[in-house]
Amino acid sequence: MSMSSPKSSIPDRSHSGTDMIFCNKTLYSRLNHAGMTTFLYFCKSLSLCNALIIGAITFVTPVYADRLAFGAGPAGGSLSLPNINISIGGDQGTGGTAVTIQILFLLAILSLAPAIIIMVTSFTRIAVILSLLRQALGTPQVPPNQVLISLSLFLTFFIMSPVWNKINSDALQPLMMNQIPQTVAFEKAVVPLREFMLKQVREKDLSLFIDMAKIQEPKDVSEVPTHVIIPAFMISELKTAFQIGFLLYIPFLVLDMVVASVLMSMGMLMLPPIIISLPFKLMLFVLVDGWYLIVGSIVRSFG
């Protein structure tokens, strides 16, 4: 008896796999062809746009050339553009060189303007006091630096407004109306700043810089050079700011000590006292209206 083997129930996948590969290759070739067609169409469109722009510049400009007059006057309704001539060390003799040096000096002054504002105004004291207040509260990032600097700047403008007004009336306005030369305007502008700094500077600090400058002992404060007054004024401002900051630290330090003592008496040695004291510091600062008191005290300290 011959045994016939049964037909396998597993389908033959050799042809189906070949057909699938062929279909994938066909689909890929079609997609590739479509992508290349789109890319070529985009390049043609871009070239067409470039050609249109170049053609417009080439053919439209001569048509309207009579309406464009570079450096011409307003006669005839033409579009007039101003003549701009920048020359350094030209054929203007010593006058042109002097003007160039003045422009360079002005640019240097503008670049040093932030440092000048810090040196000769109330900004130093205000910024240091607000920074120490933030440290005393235990919030080194709140308020942010941008807020503190902005508040310091606007308080500086408020405090220095009488000085700015005097500079404007005595020096700036006469200079703009060509009533006084630049040197006289500069001398008049320095006088209000010197008066403001001399009101705030300490005699001890001023004597220190007079001795280090090795200049003759002045008979009056008006004879003290400005370059001696400025550093003396700055260290006086720093000392005053540190004194006010120390007074601000005392109530918050007492509160920290009380909270630390209570936590130690309760046996909570692992709990940082600053976590518990921070809400009480903020509540105390809000209840006494701290910003009103501090800002008012800072402004009155310059009176």
mmCIF file of C-alpha atoms in Angstrom:
data_model
loop_
_atom_site.group_PDB
_atom_site.id
_atom_site.type_symbol
_atom_site.label_atom_id
_atom_site.label_comp_id
_atom_site.label_asym_id
_atom_site.label_seq_id
_atom_site.Cartn_x
_atom_site.Cartn_y
_atom_site.Cartn_z
ATOM 1 C CA MET A 1 0.000 0.000 0.000
ATOM 2 C CA SER A 2 1.410 3.252 -0.973
ATOM 3 C CA MET A 3 1.170 6.069 1.567
ATOM 4 C CA SER A 4 0.361 9.446 0.029
ATOM 5 C CA SER A 5 1.466 12.417 2.084
ATOM 6 C CA PRO A 6 -1.251 14.968 2.870
ATOM 7 C CA LYS A 7 -1.119 18.391 1.273
ATOM 8 C CA SER A 8 0.366 21.040 3.450
ATOM 9 C CA SER A 9 -2.127 23.565 4.828
ATOM 10 C CA ILE A 10 0.542 26.314 4.964
ATOM 11 C CA PRO A 11 0.164 28.667 1.978
ATOM 12 C CA ASP A 12 3.085 29.350 -0.285
ATOM 13 C CA ARG A 13 4.300 32.881 0.544
ATOM 14 C CA SER A 14 7.212 33.062 -1.877
ATOM 15 C CA HIS A 15 5.207 34.686 -4.652
ATOM 16 C CA SER A 16 3.290 36.984 -2.273
ATOM 17 C CA GLY A 17 6.555 38.269 -0.746
ATOM 18 C CA THR A 18 7.986 38.963 -4.200
ATOM 19 C CA ASP A 19 4.835 40.806 -5.185
ATOM 20 C CA MET A 20 4.974 42.922 -2.005
ATOM 21 C CA ILE A 21 8.606 43.910 -2.641
ATOM 22 C CA PHE A 22 7.725 44.813 -6.217
ATOM 23 C CA CYS A 23 4.791 46.935 -5.047
ATOM 24 C CA ASN A 24 6.972 48.747 -2.528
ATOM 25 C CA LYS A 25 9.600 49.499 -5.172
ATOM 26 C CA THR A 26 6.913 50.781 -7.501
ATOM 27 C CA LEU A 27 5.420 53.006 -4.790
ATOM 28 C CA TYR A 28 8.857 54.348 -3.855
ATOM 29 C CA SER A 29 9.699 55.142 -7.470
ATOM 30 C CA ARG A 30 6.381 56.979 -7.899
ATOM 31 C CA LEU A 31 6.912 58.994 -4.717
ATOM 32 C CA ASN A 32 10.460 59.790 -5.750
ATOM 33 C CA HIS A 33 9.252 60.904 -9.166
ATOM 34 C CA ALA A 34 6.528 63.065 -7.579
ATOM 35 C CA GLY A 35 9.055 64.628 -5.173
ATOM 36 C CA MET A 36 11.501 65.432 -7.950
ATOM 37 C CA THR A 37 8.682 66.906 -10.022
ATOM 38 C CA THR A 38 7.623 69.142 -7.108
ATOM 39 C CA PHE A 39 11.208 70.221 -6.495
ATOM 40 C CA LEU A 40 11.761 71.088 -10.162
ATOM 41 C CA TYR A 41 8.493 73.024 -10.234
ATOM 42 C CA PHE A 42 9.592 74.969 -7.147
ATOM 43 C CA CYS A 43 12.944 75.790 -8.764
ATOM 44 C CA LYS A 44 11.191 76.942 -11.918
ATOM 45 C CA SER A 45 8.824 79.129 -9.884
ATOM 46 C CA LEU A 46 11.734 80.614 -7.960
ATOM 47 C CA SER A 47 13.611 81.343 -11.174
ATOM 48 C CA LEU A 48 10.483 82.942 -12.610
ATOM 49 C CA CYS A 49 10.126 85.179 -9.540
ATOM 50 C CA ASN A 50 13.751 86.215 -9.775
ATOM 51 C CA ALA A 51 13.343 86.953 -13.461
ATOM 52 C CA LEU A 52 10.256 89.075 -12.762
ATOM 53 C CA ILE A 53 12.052 91.068 -10.051
ATOM 54 C CA ILE A 54 15.111 91.669 -12.242
ATOM 55 C CA GLY A 55 12.883 92.649 -15.164
ATOM 56 C CA ALA A 56 10.948 95.076 -13.024
ATOM 57 C CA ILE A 57 14.136 96.710 -11.805
ATOM 58 C CA THR A 58 15.553 96.842 -15.315
ATOM 59 C CA PHE A 59 12.531 98.183 -17.228
ATOM 60 C CA VAL A 60 10.593 100.162 -14.595
ATOM 61 C CA THR A 61 13.535 102.160 -13.244
ATOM 62 C CA PRO A 62 14.290 103.995 -16.522
ATOM 63 C CA VAL A 63 10.620 104.901 -16.874
ATOM 64 C CA TYR A 64 10.514 106.584 -13.436
ATOM 65 C CA ALA A 65 14.085 107.826 -13.464
ATOM 66 C CA ASP A 66 12.912 111.355 -14.139
ATOM 67 C CA ARG A 67 10.903 111.305 -10.911
ATOM 68 C CA LEU A 68 13.814 110.227 -8.728
ATOM 69 C CA ALA A 69 16.286 112.965 -7.944
ATOM 70 C CA PHE A 70 18.926 111.967 -5.441
ATOM 71 C CA GLY A 71 19.989 115.054 -3.549
ATOM 72 C CA ALA A 72 17.747 117.304 -5.653
ATOM 73 C CA GLY A 73 15.482 119.953 -4.314
ATOM 74 C CA PRO A 74 11.717 119.880 -4.068
ATOM 75 C CA ALA A 75 11.247 121.617 -7.415
ATOM 76 C CA GLY A 76 9.201 119.809 -10.021
ATOM 77 C CA GLY A 77 7.577 117.455 -7.523
ATOM 78 C CA SER A 78 10.589 115.159 -7.535
ATOM 79 C CA LEU A 79 11.363 112.793 -4.693
ATOM 80 C CA SER A 80 14.308 114.338 -2.886
ATOM 81 C CA LEU A 81 16.709 112.265 -0.781
ATOM 82 C CA PRO A 82 19.202 114.056 1.468
ATOM 83 C CA ASN A 83 22.889 114.044 0.742
ATOM 84 C CA ILE A 84 24.833 112.198 3.434
ATOM 85 C CA ASN A 85 28.534 112.853 3.716
ATOM 86 C CA ILE A 86 30.605 111.275 6.485
ATOM 87 C CA SER A 87 34.234 112.303 6.526
ATOM 88 C CA ILE A 88 36.901 112.055 9.196
ATOM 89 C CA GLY A 89 40.073 114.045 8.766
ATOM 90 C CA GLY A 90 38.957 115.634 5.503
ATOM 91 C CA ASP A 91 39.943 118.952 3.975
ATOM 92 C CA GLN A 92 38.427 120.980 6.794
ATOM 93 C CA GLY A 93 41.640 121.769 8.583
ATOM 94 C CA THR A 94 41.827 121.830 12.346
ATOM 95 C CA GLY A 95 38.101 122.531 12.655
ATOM 96 C CA GLY A 96 37.136 119.147 11.200
ATOM 97 C CA THR A 97 39.597 117.366 13.479
ATOM 98 C CA ALA A 98 38.198 119.172 16.515
ATOM 99 C CA VAL A 99 34.656 118.151 15.603
ATOM 100 C CA THR A 100 35.775 114.536 15.181
ATOM 101 C CA ILE A 101 37.420 114.544 18.592
ATOM 102 C CA GLN A 102 34.259 116.010 20.127
ATOM 103 C CA ILE A 103 32.136 113.264 18.569
ATOM 104 C CA LEU A 104 34.472 110.560 19.884
ATOM 105 C CA PHE A 105 34.428 112.170 23.330
ATOM 106 C CA LEU A 106 30.610 112.267 23.280
ATOM 107 C CA LEU A 107 30.431 108.568 22.369
ATOM 108 C CA ALA A 108 32.788 107.749 25.239
ATOM 109 C CA ILE A 109 30.600 109.738 27.649
ATOM 110 C CA LEU A 110 27.481 107.899 26.461
ATOM 111 C CA SER A 111 29.153 104.524 26.979
ATOM 112 C CA LEU A 112 30.079 105.541 30.543
ATOM 113 C CA ALA A 113 26.644 106.986 31.326
ATOM 114 C CA PRO A 114 25.519 104.063 33.569
ATOM 115 C CA ALA A 115 28.688 104.336 35.652
ATOM 116 C CA ILE A 116 28.260 108.111 35.915
ATOM 117 C CA ILE A 117 24.668 107.682 37.124
ATOM 118 C CA ILE A 118 25.858 105.264 39.807
ATOM 119 C CA MET A 119 28.766 107.463 40.920
ATOM 120 C CA VAL A 120 27.176 110.892 41.306
ATOM 121 C CA THR A 121 23.548 110.136 42.235
ATOM 122 C CA SER A 122 21.603 108.465 45.014
ATOM 123 C CA PHE A 123 21.435 105.148 43.161
ATOM 124 C CA THR A 124 24.188 103.455 45.195
ATOM 125 C CA ARG A 125 22.529 103.947 48.565
ATOM 126 C CA ILE A 126 19.092 102.898 47.346
ATOM 127 C CA ALA A 127 20.297 99.740 45.580
ATOM 128 C CA VAL A 128 22.386 98.564 48.556
ATOM 129 C CA ILE A 129 19.577 99.167 51.052
ATOM 130 C CA LEU A 130 17.032 97.249 48.974
ATOM 131 C CA SER A 131 19.475 94.362 48.496
ATOM 132 C CA LEU A 132 20.128 94.147 52.249
ATOM 133 C CA LEU A 133 16.380 94.253 52.897
ATOM 134 C CA ARG A 134 15.883 91.283 50.593
ATOM 135 C CA GLN A 135 18.586 89.332 52.411
ATOM 136 C CA ALA A 136 17.097 90.228 55.810
ATOM 137 C CA LEU A 137 13.692 88.922 54.754
ATOM 138 C CA GLY A 138 15.296 85.602 53.804
ATOM 139 C CA THR A 139 14.140 85.810 50.191
ATOM 140 C CA PRO A 140 17.344 86.210 48.140
ATOM 141 C CA GLN A 141 15.475 85.965 44.817
ATOM 142 C CA VAL A 142 12.308 87.919 45.659
ATOM 143 C CA PRO A 143 11.898 90.665 44.551
ATOM 144 C CA PRO A 144 13.959 89.899 41.443
ATOM 145 C CA ASN A 145 16.991 91.951 40.517
ATOM 146 C CA GLN A 146 15.102 93.629 37.662
ATOM 147 C CA VAL A 147 12.453 94.894 40.077
ATOM 148 C CA LEU A 148 15.008 96.210 42.574
ATOM 149 C CA ILE A 149 17.053 97.966 39.887
ATOM 150 C CA SER A 150 13.924 99.505 38.333
ATOM 151 C CA LEU A 151 12.709 100.737 41.710
ATOM 152 C CA SER A 152 16.168 102.122 42.486
ATOM 153 C CA LEU A 153 16.292 103.964 39.152
ATOM 154 C CA PHE A 154 12.889 105.594 39.545
ATOM 155 C CA LEU A 155 13.615 106.584 43.144
ATOM 156 C CA THR A 156 16.901 108.050 41.895
ATOM 157 C CA PHE A 157 15.045 110.093 39.260
ATOM 158 C CA PHE A 158 12.612 111.286 41.923
ATOM 159 C CA ILE A 159 15.340 112.308 44.375
ATOM 160 C CA MET A 160 17.564 113.893 41.733
ATOM 161 C CA SER A 161 14.772 115.774 39.946
ATOM 162 C CA PRO A 162 15.663 119.166 41.560
ATOM 163 C CA VAL A 163 19.263 118.687 40.435
ATOM 164 C CA TRP A 164 18.203 117.750 36.883
ATOM 165 C CA ASN A 165 15.887 120.764 36.692
ATOM 166 C CA LYS A 166 18.657 123.105 37.745
ATOM 167 C CA ILE A 167 21.062 121.588 35.219
ATOM 168 C CA ASN A 168 18.436 121.938 32.514
ATOM 169 C CA SER A 169 17.686 125.590 33.271
ATOM 170 C CA ASP A 170 21.264 126.738 33.908
ATOM 171 C CA ALA A 171 23.269 124.720 31.396
ATOM 172 C CA LEU A 172 21.295 122.677 28.893
ATOM 173 C CA GLN A 173 18.729 125.212 27.685
ATOM 174 C CA PRO A 174 21.249 128.072 27.237
ATOM 175 C CA LEU A 175 23.536 125.694 25.361
ATOM 176 C CA MET A 176 20.743 124.586 23.003
ATOM 177 C CA MET A 177 19.881 128.222 22.288
ATOM 178 C CA ASN A 178 23.573 128.981 21.585
ATOM 179 C CA GLN A 179 23.770 131.465 24.441
ATOM 180 C CA ILE A 180 26.810 129.886 26.107
ATOM 181 C CA PRO A 181 29.657 127.694 24.793
ATOM 182 C CA GLN A 182 30.085 124.040 25.666
ATOM 183 C CA THR A 183 32.788 124.607 28.262
ATOM 184 C CA VAL A 184 30.659 127.083 30.204
ATOM 185 C CA ALA A 185 27.672 124.731 29.983
ATOM 186 C CA PHE A 186 29.741 121.879 31.398
ATOM 187 C CA GLU A 187 30.968 124.011 34.289
ATOM 188 C CA LYS A 188 27.432 125.107 35.127
ATOM 189 C CA ALA A 189 26.116 121.539 34.898
ATOM 190 C CA VAL A 190 28.696 120.252 37.375
ATOM 191 C CA VAL A 191 27.791 122.812 40.053
ATOM 192 C CA PRO A 192 24.403 121.251 41.094
ATOM 193 C CA LEU A 193 25.943 117.770 41.187
ATOM 194 C CA ARG A 194 28.797 119.013 43.378
ATOM 195 C CA GLU A 195 26.330 120.651 45.753
ATOM 196 C CA PHE A 196 24.314 117.449 46.024
ATOM 197 C CA MET A 197 27.392 115.291 46.677
ATOM 198 C CA LEU A 198 28.878 117.717 49.200
ATOM 199 C CA LYS A 199 25.640 117.623 51.212
ATOM 200 C CA GLN A 200 25.901 113.826 51.545
ATOM 201 C CA VAL A 201 29.659 113.318 51.830
ATOM 202 C CA ARG A 202 31.324 112.911 55.218
ATOM 203 C CA GLU A 203 34.103 115.257 56.184
ATOM 204 C CA LYS A 204 36.305 112.333 57.222
ATOM 205 C CA ASP A 205 35.989 110.645 53.824
ATOM 206 C CA LEU A 206 36.608 113.905 51.999
ATOM 207 C CA SER A 207 39.746 114.552 54.052
ATOM 208 C CA LEU A 208 40.984 111.051 53.268
ATOM 209 C CA PHE A 209 40.902 111.586 49.512
ATOM 210 C CA ILE A 210 42.318 115.097 49.803
ATOM 211 C CA ASP A 211 45.315 113.645 51.646
ATOM 212 C CA MET A 212 45.728 110.794 49.147
ATOM 213 C CA ALA A 213 45.513 113.214 46.213
ATOM 214 C CA LYS A 214 48.346 115.237 47.816
ATOM 215 C CA ILE A 215 46.774 118.549 47.002
ATOM 216 C CA GLN A 216 46.868 121.744 48.996
ATOM 217 C CA GLU A 217 44.354 121.933 51.805
ATOM 218 C CA PRO A 218 41.389 123.874 50.358
ATOM 219 C CA LYS A 219 40.067 126.835 52.282
ATOM 220 C CA ASP A 220 36.506 126.172 51.125
ATOM 221 C CA VAL A 221 34.636 123.126 49.824
ATOM 222 C CA SER A 222 34.126 124.906 46.518
ATOM 223 C CA GLU A 223 37.870 124.584 45.934
ATOM 224 C CA VAL A 224 37.835 120.787 46.229
ATOM 225 C CA PRO A 225 38.280 119.137 42.799
ATOM 226 C CA THR A 226 35.395 117.076 41.456
ATOM 227 C CA HIS A 227 37.546 113.962 41.001
ATOM 228 C CA VAL A 228 38.176 114.060 44.774
ATOM 229 C CA ILE A 229 34.536 114.563 45.732
ATOM 230 C CA ILE A 230 33.174 111.632 43.696
ATOM 231 C CA PRO A 231 35.035 108.723 45.431
ATOM 232 C CA ALA A 232 34.493 110.324 48.839
ATOM 233 C CA PHE A 233 30.793 110.573 48.070
ATOM 234 C CA MET A 234 30.634 106.917 47.015
ATOM 235 C CA ILE A 235 32.202 105.485 50.171
ATOM 236 C CA SER A 236 30.016 107.794 52.270
ATOM 237 C CA GLU A 237 26.963 106.417 50.491
ATOM 238 C CA LEU A 238 28.108 102.848 51.110
ATOM 239 C CA LYS A 239 28.611 103.519 54.817
ATOM 240 C CA THR A 240 25.180 105.120 55.158
ATOM 241 C CA ALA A 241 23.554 102.227 53.261
ATOM 242 C CA PHE A 242 25.220 99.653 55.536
ATOM 243 C CA GLN A 243 24.060 101.508 58.646
ATOM 244 C CA ILE A 244 20.454 101.545 57.427
ATOM 245 C CA GLY A 245 20.766 97.879 56.416
ATOM 246 C CA PHE A 246 21.935 96.973 59.930
ATOM 247 C CA LEU A 247 18.859 98.630 61.417
ATOM 248 C CA LEU A 248 16.672 96.682 58.979
ATOM 249 C CA TYR A 249 18.272 93.391 59.989
ATOM 250 C CA ILE A 250 17.571 93.730 63.731
ATOM 251 C CA PRO A 251 13.791 92.950 63.860
ATOM 252 C CA PHE A 252 14.115 90.029 61.448
ATOM 253 C CA LEU A 253 17.129 88.679 63.358
ATOM 254 C CA VAL A 254 15.166 88.791 66.617
ATOM 255 C CA LEU A 255 12.311 86.913 64.950
ATOM 256 C CA ASP A 256 14.738 84.243 63.681
ATOM 257 C CA MET A 257 16.169 83.788 67.194
ATOM 258 C CA VAL A 258 12.700 83.443 68.717
ATOM 259 C CA VAL A 259 11.633 80.833 66.172
ATOM 260 C CA ALA A 260 14.899 78.903 66.593
ATOM 261 C CA SER A 261 14.485 78.879 70.401
ATOM 262 C CA VAL A 262 10.899 77.612 70.141
ATOM 263 C CA LEU A 263 11.895 74.828 67.760
ATOM 264 C CA MET A 264 14.770 73.752 70.012
ATOM 265 C CA SER A 265 12.481 73.690 73.062
ATOM 266 C CA MET A 266 10.030 71.477 71.137
ATOM 267 C CA GLY A 267 12.825 69.117 70.123
ATOM 268 C CA MET A 268 12.566 69.894 66.395
ATOM 269 C CA LEU A 269 16.290 70.159 65.832
ATOM 270 C CA MET A 270 16.176 68.882 62.248
ATOM 271 C CA LEU A 271 13.648 71.476 61.090
ATOM 272 C CA PRO A 272 15.362 74.593 59.650
ATOM 273 C CA PRO A 273 14.174 77.701 61.516
ATOM 274 C CA ILE A 274 14.149 79.806 58.332
ATOM 275 C CA ILE A 275 11.271 77.727 56.923
ATOM 276 C CA ILE A 276 9.097 78.615 59.917
ATOM 277 C CA SER A 277 10.274 82.208 60.345
ATOM 278 C CA LEU A 278 9.833 83.250 56.700
ATOM 279 C CA PRO A 279 6.006 83.488 56.802
ATOM 280 C CA PHE A 280 6.183 85.433 60.065
ATOM 281 C CA LYS A 281 8.734 87.829 58.534
ATOM 282 C CA LEU A 282 6.507 88.486 55.555
ATOM 283 C CA MET A 283 3.461 88.956 57.787
ATOM 284 C CA LEU A 284 5.363 91.388 60.017
ATOM 285 C CA PHE A 285 6.656 93.327 57.009
ATOM 286 C CA VAL A 286 3.165 93.628 55.542
ATOM 287 C CA LEU A 287 1.498 94.552 58.834
ATOM 288 C CA VAL A 288 3.868 97.461 59.497
ATOM 289 C CA ASP A 289 3.613 98.571 55.819
ATOM 290 C CA GLY A 290 7.323 98.038 55.278
ATOM 291 C CA TRP A 291 7.622 99.409 51.754
ATOM 292 C CA TYR A 292 5.997 102.681 52.804
ATOM 293 C CA LEU A 293 8.366 103.081 55.758
ATOM 294 C CA ILE A 294 11.529 102.072 53.925
ATOM 295 C CA VAL A 295 10.972 104.119 50.765
ATOM 296 C CA GLY A 296 9.932 107.133 52.824
ATOM 297 C CA SER A 297 13.008 106.800 55.038
ATOM 298 C CA ILE A 298 15.323 106.485 52.023
ATOM 299 C CA VAL A 299 13.927 109.599 50.332
ATOM 300 C CA ARG A 300 14.015 111.624 53.576
ATOM 301 C CA SER A 301 17.608 110.588 54.230
ATOM 302 C CA PHE A 302 18.662 112.779 51.290
ATOM 303 C CA GLY A 303 16.824 115.804 52.606
#
